[in-house]
Coordinates of C-alpha atoms (C1' of nucleotides) in Angstrom, one line a residue:
Chain Y
M96 CA 0.1 0.4 0.0
S97 CA 2.7 2.7 0.7
D98 CA 4.6 1.3 -2.9
R99 CA 2.0 4.1 -4.6
R100 CA 2.7 6.9 -2.5
E101 CA 6.7 6.2 -2.4
T102 CA 6.6 6.0 -6.3
S103 CA 5.0 9.0 -6.8
A104 CA 6.1 11.1 -3.9
A105 CA 9.3 10.2 -4.5
S106 CA 9.3 12.1 -7.9
R107 CA 8.5 15.3 -6.7
G108 CA 7.4 17.0 -3.7
R109 CA 8.8 15.6 -0.2
A110 CA 12.0 18.3 -0.4
S111 CA 10.0 21.1 -0.1
A112 CA 7.8 20.1 2.1
G113 CA 9.8 20.1 5.3
R114 CA 9.7 16.8 6.4
A115 CA 7.9 13.5 4.8
A116 CA 5.0 13.9 2.6
Y117 CA 1.6 14.0 4.6
H118 CA -1.1 12.2 2.9
H119 CA 0.7 13.0 -0.2
G120 CA 2.1 16.3 0.5
S121 CA 1.2 19.1 -1.5
L122 CA -1.2 17.6 -4.1
R123 CA -2.8 20.4 -5.3
E124 CA 0.6 21.9 -6.7
A125 CA 1.4 18.1 -8.0
L126 CA -1.8 18.2 -9.9
I127 CA -1.1 21.3 -11.3
D128 CA 2.3 20.5 -12.5
A129 CA 1.0 16.8 -13.7
G130 CA -1.6 19.4 -16.0
E131 CA 0.9 21.1 -17.3
Q132 CA 3.1 18.3 -18.5
L133 CA 0.1 16.5 -20.1
A134 CA -1.0 19.9 -22.0
R135 CA 2.5 20.0 -23.3
S136 CA 2.8 16.8 -24.4
D137 CA -0.7 15.6 -25.5
G138 CA -2.4 18.8 -25.9
L139 CA -6.0 20.0 -24.3
D140 CA -7.6 16.4 -25.1
G141 CA -4.9 14.9 -23.2
V142 CA -5.5 17.0 -20.0
T143 CA -8.4 14.6 -18.2
V144 CA -9.0 14.5 -14.6
R145 CA -8.4 10.9 -14.0
R146 CA -4.8 10.8 -16.2
I147 CA -4.0 13.8 -14.3
A148 CA -4.4 11.9 -11.0
A149 CA -2.9 8.8 -12.0
A150 CA 0.1 10.8 -12.9
C151 CA 0.6 11.7 -9.6
G152 CA -0.1 8.1 -7.9
V153 CA -3.6 8.8 -6.7
S154 CA -7.1 7.9 -7.6
A155 CA -9.4 10.5 -9.5
A156 CA -11.7 11.1 -7.0
A157 CA -8.7 12.6 -4.7
V158 CA -9.2 16.1 -7.4
Y159 CA -12.5 16.9 -5.6
R160 CA -10.1 17.3 -2.3
H161 CA -8.5 20.2 -4.3
F162 CA -10.8 21.4 -6.7
P163 CA -14.7 21.8 -7.1
S164 CA -14.5 20.1 -10.2
G165 CA -11.9 19.3 -13.0
D166 CA -12.8 22.4 -14.8
H167 CA -11.3 24.2 -12.0
L168 CA -8.2 21.9 -12.2
I169 CA -7.8 22.9 -15.9
A170 CA -8.4 26.8 -14.9
A171 CA -5.6 26.5 -12.8
V172 CA -3.6 24.7 -15.2
A173 CA -4.2 27.3 -17.7
Q174 CA -3.2 29.8 -15.2
R175 CA 0.0 28.5 -14.5
A176 CA 0.9 28.0 -17.9
R177 CA -0.4 31.8 -18.4
E178 CA 2.2 32.8 -15.6
I179 CA 4.9 30.8 -17.8
M180 CA 4.4 33.0 -20.6
A181 CA 4.3 36.0 -18.5
R182 CA 7.5 35.3 -17.1
D183 CA 8.8 34.5 -20.7
M184 CA 7.6 38.0 -21.6
F185 CA 9.2 39.8 -18.5
A186 CA 12.5 38.3 -18.9
R187 CA 12.8 39.2 -22.6
L188 CA 11.7 42.9 -22.0
D189 CA 14.5 43.0 -19.2
T190 CA 16.8 42.4 -22.1
A191 CA 15.0 45.2 -23.6
A192 CA 15.0 47.8 -21.3
G193 CA 15.9 51.4 -22.2
K194 CA 14.5 51.0 -25.8
P195 CA 11.6 52.9 -26.9
A196 CA 8.2 52.1 -25.9
I197 CA 7.3 50.7 -29.6
D198 CA 10.1 48.5 -29.8
R199 CA 9.4 47.2 -26.4
L200 CA 6.2 46.5 -27.2
R201 CA 7.4 44.4 -30.1
E202 CA 9.2 42.5 -28.2
V203 CA 6.4 41.7 -26.1
G204 CA 4.3 41.0 -29.1
E205 CA 7.5 38.6 -30.5
S206 CA 7.7 36.9 -27.3
Y207 CA 4.0 36.1 -27.1
I208 CA 4.0 34.7 -30.7
A209 CA 6.9 32.6 -30.1
F210 CA 5.6 31.0 -27.1
A211 CA 2.7 30.2 -28.9
L212 CA 4.9 28.8 -31.3
A213 CA 6.9 27.1 -28.9
E214 CA 4.3 25.5 -27.1
P215 CA 1.8 25.2 -29.3
R216 CA -0.9 22.5 -27.1
L217 CA 0.0 24.7 -23.7
F218 CA -0.9 28.1 -25.6
S219 CA -4.3 26.2 -25.6
L220 CA -4.9 26.5 -22.2
V221 CA -3.6 30.3 -22.2
S222 CA -6.3 31.4 -24.2
M223 CA -8.9 29.7 -22.7
P224 CA -11.7 31.9 -21.1
M225 CA -10.9 32.1 -17.9
T226 CA -14.0 30.8 -15.9
T227 CA -12.3 31.0 -12.3
P228 CA -10.8 34.5 -11.2
P229 CA -7.1 34.1 -10.9
D230 CA -5.8 33.3 -7.4
R231 CA -3.6 36.3 -7.6
L232 CA -4.5 39.4 -9.3
D233 CA -1.0 41.3 -8.4
D234 CA 1.6 38.9 -10.5
P235 CA 3.1 39.4 -13.3
N236 CA 0.0 39.9 -15.8
A237 CA 0.4 40.1 -19.7
A238 CA -2.5 42.6 -20.0
D239 CA -1.0 45.0 -17.5
L240 CA 2.5 44.6 -18.7
V241 CA 1.1 46.0 -22.6
R242 CA -1.4 48.8 -20.8
N243 CA 2.0 50.3 -19.2
I244 CA 3.9 50.4 -22.2
V245 CA 1.2 51.7 -24.0
L246 CA 0.6 54.3 -21.7
E247 CA 4.0 55.6 -22.6
L248 CA 2.9 56.2 -25.9
E249 CA 0.3 58.8 -24.9
P250 CA 1.0 62.5 -25.2
P251 CA 2.5 63.5 -21.9
G252 CA -0.1 65.3 -19.3
E253 CA -3.3 63.9 -20.9
V254 CA -4.2 60.1 -21.5
D255 CA -7.3 59.2 -23.5
E256 CA -8.5 56.2 -22.1
V257 CA -10.4 55.5 -25.7
R258 CA -7.3 55.7 -27.1
V259 CA -5.6 53.4 -24.5
A260 CA -7.6 50.6 -25.1
G261 CA -7.8 51.1 -28.8
R262 CA -4.1 50.6 -29.0
M263 CA -4.4 47.6 -26.2
M264 CA -6.5 45.8 -28.3
L265 CA -5.0 46.2 -31.6
A266 CA -1.2 45.1 -30.0
Q267 CA -3.0 41.9 -28.0
S268 CA -6.0 41.1 -30.8
S269 CA -3.2 41.2 -33.4
A270 CA -0.5 39.1 -31.4
H271 CA -3.4 36.8 -30.7
G272 CA -4.8 36.0 -33.9
L273 CA -1.3 36.0 -35.4
A274 CA 0.0 33.5 -33.1
L275 CA -3.4 30.8 -34.1
I276 CA -3.2 31.5 -37.5
L277 CA 0.2 30.6 -37.5
R278 CA 0.2 27.9 -35.1
D279 CA -2.8 26.2 -36.8
F280 CA -2.1 27.1 -40.7
V281 CA 1.4 27.8 -41.3
P282 CA 4.0 25.2 -40.8
D283 CA 6.7 26.7 -42.6
P284 CA 9.1 28.2 -39.9
Q285 CA 10.3 30.9 -42.8
V286 CA 6.9 32.0 -43.6
R287 CA 6.0 32.4 -39.7
E288 CA 8.8 34.5 -39.3
M289 CA 8.1 36.5 -42.8
L290 CA 4.6 36.9 -41.7
I291 CA 5.6 37.8 -37.8
A292 CA 7.5 40.4 -39.4
G293 CA 5.4 42.1 -41.8
V294 CA 2.3 42.2 -39.6
L295 CA 4.4 43.8 -36.7
D296 CA 5.9 46.2 -38.7
R297 CA 2.1 47.0 -39.6
V298 CA 0.7 47.2 -36.6
G299 CA 3.6 49.4 -35.1
V300 CA 2.6 51.9 -37.9
G301 CA -1.0 51.4 -36.6
L302 CA -0.3 51.7 -33.2
E303 CA 1.7 55.1 -33.6
A304 CA -1.2 56.6 -35.4
Chain J
M28 CA -41.0 1.6 -36.4
S29 CA -41.9 3.8 -38.7
D30 CA -43.0 6.6 -36.4
R31 CA -38.8 7.2 -35.8
R32 CA -38.2 8.1 -39.4
E33 CA -41.3 10.1 -40.1
T34 CA -41.2 12.4 -37.0
S35 CA -37.4 13.2 -38.1
A36 CA -37.7 13.0 -42.1
A37 CA -41.1 14.8 -41.9
S38 CA -39.1 18.0 -41.1
R39 CA -36.4 17.8 -43.6
G40 CA -35.2 16.5 -46.6
R41 CA -38.0 14.5 -48.3
A42 CA -38.7 17.0 -50.5
S43 CA -35.2 17.4 -51.6
A44 CA -34.6 13.6 -52.4
G45 CA -37.3 12.9 -55.1
R46 CA -39.8 10.3 -53.2
A47 CA -39.8 9.1 -50.0
A48 CA -37.1 8.9 -48.0
Y49 CA -35.0 5.8 -48.2
H50 CA -33.6 4.3 -45.1
H51 CA -33.5 7.7 -43.9
G52 CA -33.6 10.1 -47.2
S53 CA -29.9 11.6 -46.9
L54 CA -28.6 11.4 -43.7
R55 CA -25.3 12.9 -44.0
E56 CA -27.0 16.3 -44.6
A57 CA -29.3 15.9 -41.7
L58 CA -26.3 14.9 -39.4
I59 CA -24.3 18.3 -40.5
D60 CA -27.7 20.8 -39.8
A61 CA -28.3 18.8 -36.2
G62 CA -24.7 19.4 -35.9
E63 CA -24.8 22.9 -36.4
Q64 CA -28.3 23.4 -34.8
L65 CA -26.5 21.6 -31.7
A66 CA -23.2 24.2 -31.8
R67 CA -25.7 27.0 -32.0
S68 CA -27.1 26.3 -29.3
D69 CA -25.1 23.7 -26.7
G70 CA -21.3 24.6 -28.4
L71 CA -18.7 22.6 -29.3
D72 CA -19.0 20.4 -25.7
G73 CA -22.9 19.9 -26.7
V74 CA -21.6 18.7 -30.2
T75 CA -21.2 15.2 -29.5
V76 CA -21.9 12.1 -32.0
R77 CA -24.7 10.7 -30.0
R78 CA -26.8 13.8 -29.5
I79 CA -26.5 14.5 -33.1
A80 CA -27.6 10.8 -34.3
A81 CA -30.2 11.2 -31.3
A82 CA -31.8 14.4 -33.0
C83 CA -31.6 12.9 -36.4
G84 CA -33.4 10.1 -34.8
V85 CA -31.0 7.6 -35.4
S86 CA -28.2 5.2 -33.6
A87 CA -25.5 6.7 -33.2
A88 CA -23.5 4.2 -35.1
A89 CA -25.1 5.0 -38.1
V90 CA -22.9 8.1 -38.2
Y91 CA -20.1 5.9 -39.1
R92 CA -21.8 5.3 -42.5
H93 CA -21.1 8.5 -43.5
F94 CA -18.1 9.7 -41.4
P95 CA -15.2 7.8 -41.0
S96 CA -15.1 9.5 -37.2
G97 CA -16.7 11.6 -35.0
D98 CA -14.2 14.4 -35.9
H99 CA -15.0 14.2 -39.2
L100 CA -18.7 14.9 -38.9
I101 CA -17.4 17.4 -36.3
A102 CA -15.3 19.1 -39.2
A103 CA -18.1 18.9 -41.5
V104 CA -19.9 20.8 -39.4
A105 CA -17.3 23.5 -38.9
Q106 CA -17.0 23.7 -43.2
R107 CA -21.0 24.5 -42.8
A108 CA -20.1 27.0 -40.2
R109 CA -17.7 28.4 -42.5
E110 CA -19.9 28.7 -45.7
I111 CA -22.5 30.4 -43.7
M112 CA -20.3 32.9 -42.1
A113 CA -19.0 33.8 -45.8
R114 CA -22.5 34.1 -47.0
D115 CA -23.0 36.5 -44.4
M116 CA -19.6 38.5 -45.6
F117 CA -20.3 38.4 -49.5
A118 CA -24.1 40.1 -49.2
R119 CA -22.6 42.0 -46.9
L120 CA -19.8 42.9 -49.4
D121 CA -22.4 43.5 -52.3
T122 CA -24.1 46.3 -50.7
A123 CA -20.6 47.8 -50.3
A124 CA -19.9 47.5 -54.0
G125 CA -18.2 50.4 -55.4
K126 CA -16.8 51.5 -52.4
P127 CA -12.7 51.8 -52.4
A128 CA -11.3 48.6 -51.2
I129 CA -9.9 49.5 -47.6
D130 CA -13.4 50.4 -47.0
R131 CA -14.6 47.0 -48.4
L132 CA -12.1 45.1 -46.1
R133 CA -13.4 46.9 -43.3
E134 CA -16.7 45.6 -43.9
V135 CA -15.3 42.3 -44.5
G136 CA -13.8 42.7 -40.6
E137 CA -16.9 44.1 -39.0
S138 CA -18.4 41.0 -40.9
Y139 CA -16.5 38.7 -39.3
I140 CA -16.6 40.1 -35.8
A141 CA -20.0 40.7 -36.1
F142 CA -20.5 37.0 -36.7
A143 CA -18.6 36.0 -34.0
L144 CA -20.3 37.8 -31.7
A145 CA -23.8 37.0 -33.0
E146 CA -23.1 33.4 -32.9
P147 CA -20.3 32.7 -30.3
R148 CA -20.3 29.1 -30.4
L149 CA -20.6 28.5 -33.7
F150 CA -17.7 30.3 -34.1
S151 CA -15.6 28.1 -32.3
L152 CA -16.4 26.0 -34.8
V153 CA -15.2 28.1 -37.1
S154 CA -11.7 28.8 -36.2
M155 CA -11.0 25.2 -35.4
P156 CA -8.1 24.1 -37.3
M157 CA -9.3 21.8 -40.5
T158 CA -8.4 18.5 -40.1
T159 CA -10.1 17.0 -43.1
P160 CA -9.8 19.0 -46.2
P161 CA -12.8 20.9 -47.2
D162 CA -15.2 19.0 -50.4
R163 CA -15.3 21.8 -52.7
L164 CA -12.3 23.8 -52.9
D165 CA -14.1 26.3 -55.3
D166 CA -16.9 27.6 -53.0
P167 CA -16.9 31.2 -51.6
N168 CA -14.0 30.9 -49.1
A169 CA -13.3 33.9 -46.9
A170 CA -9.1 33.8 -47.4
D171 CA -9.7 34.4 -51.2
L172 CA -11.8 36.9 -50.3
V173 CA -9.5 39.3 -48.7
R174 CA -6.8 38.5 -51.0
N175 CA -8.8 39.7 -53.7
I176 CA -9.6 43.2 -52.1
V177 CA -5.8 43.3 -50.7
L178 CA -5.0 43.1 -54.0
E179 CA -6.1 46.2 -55.1
L180 CA -4.2 47.9 -52.6
E181 CA -1.2 46.7 -54.5
P182 CA 0.3 49.6 -56.7
P183 CA -0.9 48.6 -60.3
G184 CA 1.7 46.3 -62.5
E185 CA 3.6 44.7 -60.1
V186 CA 1.9 42.8 -56.9
D187 CA 4.6 41.9 -54.1
E188 CA 3.5 38.7 -52.9
V189 CA 5.2 39.2 -49.3
R190 CA 3.5 42.2 -49.7
V191 CA 0.0 41.2 -50.0
A192 CA 0.8 38.4 -47.5
G193 CA 1.8 40.4 -44.6
R194 CA -1.4 42.6 -45.4
M195 CA -3.6 39.6 -45.1
M196 CA -2.0 38.6 -42.6
L197 CA -2.7 41.7 -40.6
A198 CA -6.3 41.9 -41.9
Q199 CA -7.1 38.6 -40.9
S200 CA -4.7 38.2 -37.4
S201 CA -6.2 41.2 -36.0
A202 CA -10.2 40.7 -37.0
H203 CA -10.0 37.1 -35.6
G204 CA -8.1 38.3 -32.4
L205 CA -9.9 40.9 -31.8
A206 CA -13.2 38.5 -32.3
L207 CA -12.0 36.0 -29.8
I208 CA -11.3 38.6 -27.1
L209 CA -14.0 40.3 -27.6
R210 CA -16.5 37.2 -27.3
D211 CA -14.5 35.7 -24.3
F212 CA -13.3 38.5 -22.6
V213 CA -15.7 41.7 -23.3
P214 CA -19.7 41.5 -22.5
D215 CA -20.7 45.1 -22.7
P216 CA -21.9 45.7 -26.2
Q217 CA -21.1 49.5 -26.2
V218 CA -17.5 48.8 -25.3
R219 CA -17.3 46.2 -27.9
E220 CA -18.5 48.8 -30.8
M221 CA -16.1 51.1 -29.5
L222 CA -13.1 48.6 -29.3
I223 CA -14.0 47.0 -32.8
A224 CA -14.3 50.9 -34.3
G225 CA -10.8 51.9 -32.4
V226 CA -8.8 48.3 -33.6
L227 CA -10.2 48.5 -37.0
D228 CA -9.1 52.1 -37.6
R229 CA -5.4 51.8 -36.7
V230 CA -5.6 48.4 -39.0
G231 CA -6.6 50.7 -41.6
V232 CA -3.7 52.5 -41.3
G233 CA -1.6 50.1 -40.9
L234 CA -2.7 48.1 -44.1
E235 CA -2.1 51.3 -45.9
A236 CA 1.4 51.3 -45.0
Chain M
dC100 C1' -37.7 -13.1 -58.1
dC101 C1' -33.6 -13.0 -55.7
dG102 C1' -28.7 -12.0 -54.5
dA103 C1' -25.9 -8.1 -53.3
dC104 C1' -25.0 -4.0 -51.3
dA105 C1' -25.9 0.1 -48.9
dT106 C1' -27.9 1.7 -45.0
dG107 C1' -29.3 1.3 -39.9
dT108 C1' -29.5 -0.9 -35.0
dT109 C1' -27.9 -3.4 -31.2
dG110 C1' -24.8 -4.3 -27.7
dA111 C1' -20.4 -4.1 -26.0
dC112 C1' -15.8 -2.1 -24.5
dA113 C1' -12.9 1.7 -22.9
dG114 C1' -12.6 5.5 -21.0
dT115 C1' -14.8 10.5 -19.5
dG116 C1' -16.3 13.8 -15.4
dT117 C1' -18.4 13.5 -10.7
dA118 C1' -20.9 11.8 -6.5
dC119 C1' -21.4 8.9 -2.3
dA120 C1' -19.9 6.2 1.6
dC121 C1' -16.1 4.7 3.5
dA122 C1' -10.7 4.5 5.4
dT123 C1' -6.3 6.4 7.1
dC124 C1' -4.0 9.6 8.7
dG125 C1' -1.8 14.2 11.4
dA126 C1' -3.0 17.0 15.0
dT127 C1' -5.9 18.6 18.9
dG128 C1' -8.1 18.7 23.6
dC129 C1' -8.6 15.7 27.9
Chain A
dG145 C1' -1.6 8.3 26.7
dC146 C1' -6.1 7.7 24.5
dA147 C1' -9.7 9.3 22.1
dT148 C1' -11.7 12.0 18.9
dC149 C1' -12.3 15.3 15.0
dG150 C1' -11.4 17.1 10.3
dA151 C1' -8.6 16.6 6.3
dT152 C1' -7.4 13.9 2.8
dG153 C1' -6.7 9.6 -0.3
dT154 C1' -9.6 4.8 -2.1
dG155 C1' -13.8 2.5 -3.7
dT156 C1' -17.4 1.8 -6.2
dA157 C1' -21.0 3.4 -9.2
dC158 C1' -23.9 6.3 -12.6
dA159 C1' -24.5 8.6 -17.3
dC160 C1' -22.1 9.9 -20.6
dT161 C1' -18.6 9.3 -24.6
dG162 C1' -16.3 7.1 -29.1
dT163 C1' -16.0 3.4 -31.5
dC164 C1' -16.4 -1.4 -33.5
dA165 C1' -18.1 -6.2 -34.4
dA166 C1' -22.2 -8.9 -35.4
dC167 C1' -26.4 -8.7 -37.2
dA168 C1' -31.1 -6.6 -39.5
dT169 C1' -33.4 -3.7 -42.9
dG170 C1' -34.6 -2.3 -46.9
dT171 C1' -33.6 -1.0 -52.4
dC172 C1' -31.8 -1.8 -56.5
dG173 C1' -29.4 -4.3 -60.4
dG174 C1' -29.6 -9.3 -62.6

DNA sequence: CCGACATGTTGACAGTGTACACATCGATGC
DNA sequence: GCATCGATGTGTACACTGTCAACATGTCGG
């Protein structure tokens, strides 16, 4: 009976949770981890309650001690994916500090698209409508990041909220749509690069208008 | 035993198939019809082989006489949805004949977004990656439509294919991304209108660059 | 008229989410 | 130290899903 716990608990957690694992240690995090891996490899269809539970060496019903439904677990994995992507984007922004706002905005767009193409299946979760509100509203959020840069494009003194919203939406819509179309319909990497450059050039023009 | 056939066959087909209905009449079309309705009302999750079959008064296994798998049926429904949307767009374009290319391109974008917001669940199928090639490549296709208008933006004499591709991609990406974001995250119709106008204005600028 | 073929049904199997009753373990009060 | 209690995990069951093999039925060509 203890073998099951050992095989799964040994691979993860344990060290992070002070002493030896409690019933499981911290199953909630483990479930999200497993879900992330499953999403990476098998896509959204592969992310199922039973498979995630099995990957943690735990029965399916155990999931419901930590999430009110399977959809909530998926949503948590999606939130995790958004955090990963946000980290990517922030890291890339650090290397571009000092550049003009419009260039940094382009970096963000490129980063967003690059993530979608590097992790196409995980990206499906990123772009899922969020059924459950994120646990922490204060951590790195892609939308806020875009907003902050867009604000720099505003003429000093007065910020027109409508204009800000329009610019944000142009940036987000074009990056999001382009990422999806490239991922699903344009396999050739060279063509992808060409289209990314072509679109982002024009978006830049539109953003400054 | 004939009651089942009557209740379902009476509502559709029959007239189109010359005489009285054969085993079912034309089940293939009926399945796609039912799938379309199901997608409209219940969304992608509601579109299942068994429910479509039941809606046609037919056993689930019967589906496999007309489609190699359930995914192929879904794909056929998706193709149907694309045709419906394309018809919308063509109709709207007819009323805008004579206007400059850039204005007609905007009409197409507005039409695309309007469809996504009017039929949010059906739109999920539209934007599905096409696993199976469409039956007829020659009928109204949204991408070709956009391409034809974009070609009018090219300077007469020479067409730069890279520039054409970039413009097409900007138009499609921004409309697609905006439609998705508005559908999933912006419930307020007034805000939607404002954002559509704001984005399309800027896309217009980018397209003419 | 009758066989061949297209089409539809039945029943089964594996896999899914989820709820209920039960088991087990850690901590906490006495 | 011991009992109890709450948190956590298990087992089992139900309704649902896609899909297949075996069988039934209805239509058309010879």
